[in-house]
XYZ file of C-alpha atoms in Angstrom:
257
model
C 74.760 109.703 82.971
C 76.322 113.099 82.273
C 79.747 114.139 83.562
C 78.079 116.386 86.141
C 75.936 113.481 87.332
C 78.989 111.218 87.568
C 80.826 113.845 89.600
C 77.969 114.174 92.078
C 77.522 110.397 92.334
C 81.208 109.856 93.113
C 81.246 112.577 95.763
C 78.125 111.213 97.478
C 79.518 107.661 97.445
C 82.817 108.698 99.058
C 81.049 110.800 101.695
C 78.599 108.006 102.497
C 81.332 105.427 103.126
C 82.969 107.632 105.787
C 80.848 108.473 108.867
C 83.122 111.416 109.731
C 82.242 113.115 106.435
C 78.457 112.742 106.453
C 77.881 116.349 107.546
C 80.075 117.660 104.725
C 78.367 120.180 102.470
C 78.630 119.618 98.710
C 79.301 122.884 96.838
C 77.085 123.824 93.934
C 79.793 124.965 91.522
C 81.472 122.350 89.289
C 85.064 123.462 89.871
C 84.593 123.305 93.642
C 83.011 119.867 93.281
C 86.011 118.652 91.278
C 88.357 119.815 94.034
C 86.157 118.076 96.595
C 86.173 114.796 94.653
C 89.942 114.869 94.286
C 90.302 115.632 98.002
C 88.019 112.732 98.941
C 89.993 110.393 96.693
C 93.295 111.652 98.140
C 92.365 110.991 101.764
C 90.599 107.681 101.125
C 92.496 104.683 102.536
C 93.477 101.800 100.307
C 90.418 99.570 100.118
C 88.109 98.091 97.532
C 84.984 99.837 96.224
C 81.706 98.762 94.678
C 81.772 97.793 91.004
C 79.262 100.522 90.142
C 81.506 103.138 91.735
C 84.543 101.936 89.793
C 82.647 101.919 86.501
C 81.412 105.466 87.004
C 84.791 106.643 88.306
C 86.493 105.235 85.209
C 84.020 106.899 82.839
C 84.449 110.190 84.696
C 88.262 110.061 84.674
C 88.385 108.938 81.042
C 86.314 111.944 80.012
C 88.480 114.276 82.090
C 91.534 112.750 80.387
C 90.034 113.436 76.967
C 89.389 117.064 77.941
C 93.018 117.548 78.981
C 94.251 115.884 75.804
C 96.628 112.952 75.415
C 100.221 113.590 74.321
C 102.114 110.915 72.367
C 105.767 110.643 71.397
C 104.872 111.945 67.950
C 103.790 115.220 69.565
C 107.145 115.745 71.333
C 110.203 117.210 69.600
C 112.974 114.618 69.299
C 116.262 115.721 70.855
C 118.785 112.977 70.057
C 119.786 109.392 70.803
C 116.267 108.256 71.714
C 115.796 111.129 74.170
C 112.910 113.609 74.222
C 112.204 116.697 76.321
C 108.668 117.803 77.110
C 107.225 120.409 79.459
C 103.739 119.653 80.717
C 101.474 117.444 82.792
C 102.943 113.928 82.962
C 99.458 112.448 83.424
C 98.754 113.330 79.764
C 101.591 111.229 78.338
C 100.808 107.998 76.497
C 104.278 106.463 76.923
C 104.551 102.807 77.878
C 105.412 103.963 81.395
C 105.601 107.163 83.401
C 107.702 107.489 86.538
C 106.156 108.544 89.823
C 108.300 110.174 92.501
C 106.821 108.263 95.425
C 107.466 108.300 99.157
C 108.621 105.289 101.168
C 105.042 104.321 102.136
C 104.303 103.938 98.395
C 100.585 104.690 98.835
C 100.362 108.051 97.116
C 99.909 111.483 98.663
C 97.152 111.802 101.279
C 97.224 115.628 101.393
C 94.062 116.883 99.636
C 94.854 118.368 96.207
C 98.561 118.633 97.009
C 100.749 119.875 94.165
C 103.184 116.938 94.126
C 103.418 114.561 91.188
C 102.499 111.612 93.425
C 99.139 113.243 94.110
C 98.570 114.137 90.457
C 99.265 110.601 89.234
C 97.073 108.871 91.813
C 94.256 111.385 91.267
C 94.247 110.836 87.498
C 94.617 107.058 87.753
C 91.800 106.489 90.247
C 91.496 104.755 93.598
C 92.587 101.348 92.299
C 96.185 102.519 92.005
C 96.482 103.045 95.768
C 94.942 99.640 96.382
C 97.465 97.923 94.096
C 100.326 99.789 95.775
C 98.979 98.756 99.181
C 98.945 95.099 98.184
C 102.544 95.353 97.001
C 103.603 96.930 100.304
C 101.661 94.424 102.411
C 103.541 91.641 100.672
C 106.879 93.465 101.006
C 106.313 94.181 104.740
C 108.893 96.993 104.835
C 108.986 100.559 103.546
C 110.206 101.007 99.997
C 113.981 101.546 99.935
C 115.367 104.638 98.240
C 116.647 104.051 94.718
C 114.535 100.994 93.886
C 111.477 100.787 91.620
C 108.091 99.087 91.533
C 105.652 98.720 88.642
C 101.846 98.936 88.662
C 99.041 99.229 86.173
C 98.144 102.750 85.051
C 94.334 102.406 85.245
C 92.810 105.641 83.868
C 96.092 107.229 82.829
C 96.956 107.196 79.104
C 100.213 105.316 79.741
C 100.332 101.524 80.177
C 102.231 101.353 83.465
C 103.439 103.504 86.340
C 106.939 102.998 87.734
C 107.209 104.144 91.355
C 110.574 105.131 92.787
C 111.601 106.796 96.046
C 114.263 109.438 95.587
C 116.726 110.676 98.223
C 115.694 113.478 100.564
C 118.350 116.181 100.759
C 119.122 117.761 104.103
C 121.553 120.648 103.666
C 124.471 119.970 101.312
C 124.131 117.299 98.656
C 126.298 114.267 99.466
C 127.820 111.641 97.183
C 125.376 109.189 98.729
C 122.467 111.420 97.655
C 123.813 111.517 94.099
C 124.353 107.760 93.961
C 120.837 107.077 95.225
C 119.280 109.429 92.688
C 121.212 107.696 89.911
C 119.930 104.381 91.282
C 116.341 105.643 90.878
C 116.795 106.263 87.155
C 118.732 103.045 86.603
C 116.203 100.932 88.533
C 113.332 102.344 86.470
C 115.164 101.699 83.194
C 116.007 98.138 84.201
C 112.447 97.420 85.322
C 111.062 98.888 82.098
C 113.436 96.709 80.098
C 112.367 93.644 82.097
C 108.778 94.331 81.013
C 109.939 94.981 77.427
C 108.644 98.542 77.462
C 109.595 100.751 74.533
C 109.211 104.207 76.096
C 109.489 105.722 79.559
C 108.808 109.246 80.831
C 110.806 110.489 83.809
C 109.678 113.274 86.103
C 112.279 115.375 87.935
C 112.801 112.909 90.782
C 113.545 114.389 94.239
C 113.640 118.016 93.076
C 110.338 119.044 94.657
C 109.438 118.105 98.202
C 112.740 116.226 98.591
C 114.868 119.355 97.924
C 117.452 117.951 95.491
C 119.015 120.892 93.574
C 117.457 120.999 90.108
C 120.614 121.378 88.017
C 122.548 118.648 89.808
C 119.539 116.329 89.629
C 119.186 116.932 85.885
C 122.880 116.261 85.288
C 122.582 112.956 87.150
C 119.408 112.024 85.259
C 120.862 112.695 81.820
C 124.196 111.017 82.548
C 122.546 107.917 84.040
C 120.274 107.507 81.015
C 123.157 107.991 78.577
C 125.346 105.516 80.486
C 122.511 102.981 80.456
C 121.950 103.433 76.733
C 125.657 102.984 76.030
C 126.040 99.954 78.288
C 122.945 98.086 77.105
C 122.553 99.389 73.534
C 118.938 99.965 74.539
C 116.536 101.395 71.965
C 114.067 102.397 74.683
C 112.835 105.941 74.092
C 113.249 108.220 77.105
C 111.228 111.359 77.772
C 112.428 113.868 80.332
C 109.212 115.449 81.519
C 109.459 118.790 83.309
C 106.834 121.105 84.706
C 108.809 124.276 85.419
C 110.444 126.648 82.939
C 113.719 126.534 84.873
C 113.903 122.738 84.561
C 113.136 122.929 80.850
C 116.049 125.307 80.297
C 118.400 123.118 82.354
C 117.549 119.947 80.426
C 117.609 121.778 77.099
C 121.178 122.941 77.714
C 122.298 119.524 78.889
C 120.760 117.686 75.933
C 121.832 120.138 73.260
């Protein structure tokens, strides 16, 4: 089966399982079909799927991953003290774990093709990630508290695990409570990674997007929390600060240099 055939199969399967979508037209152009597939995956509730679907989904996502290219630690300039800085798509990183800035429902983003990192990670991992998150939340029975962390498999991502953390939402001025909770996010992820004996972790810019935490203050908290953790624990875990915007890259570069 070619990549085009896989794409069409996956779209037809997801449309067929939802009666409300059966009148949906499938575009002819590949790029439009890719957007449609991602949208269908984004809105799909957490539930199991047929083995054939999962096999074809995995082959499709693995090939898409290869096209984007996988980035390892060796490809990232070393900054100092086990810390790296890299600007790019976090779903390309082959670290032991990448950090997802989740929301309190912990099920991923349901907005079709939304630009948040939660959406990007779930889209690249495949539908099994939402199902695993759902099972965790069903067992927990309450929304995920801010500042904590959960771990899941990474499925079709090049990393081994995904660490999910809910950052603080800023309303107006940043409070000390906001700062403490953001620090808790980084610390919780580091502690959970250490518990699983992971050797490398890639942090996104937690809370700086949809949650409106000021970028510079957030970066200062991130760097200081990691350095404090390294000093306190003598950890040799390698930490990547992953940014997507030029402004964040310049902020982290100044802080780390």
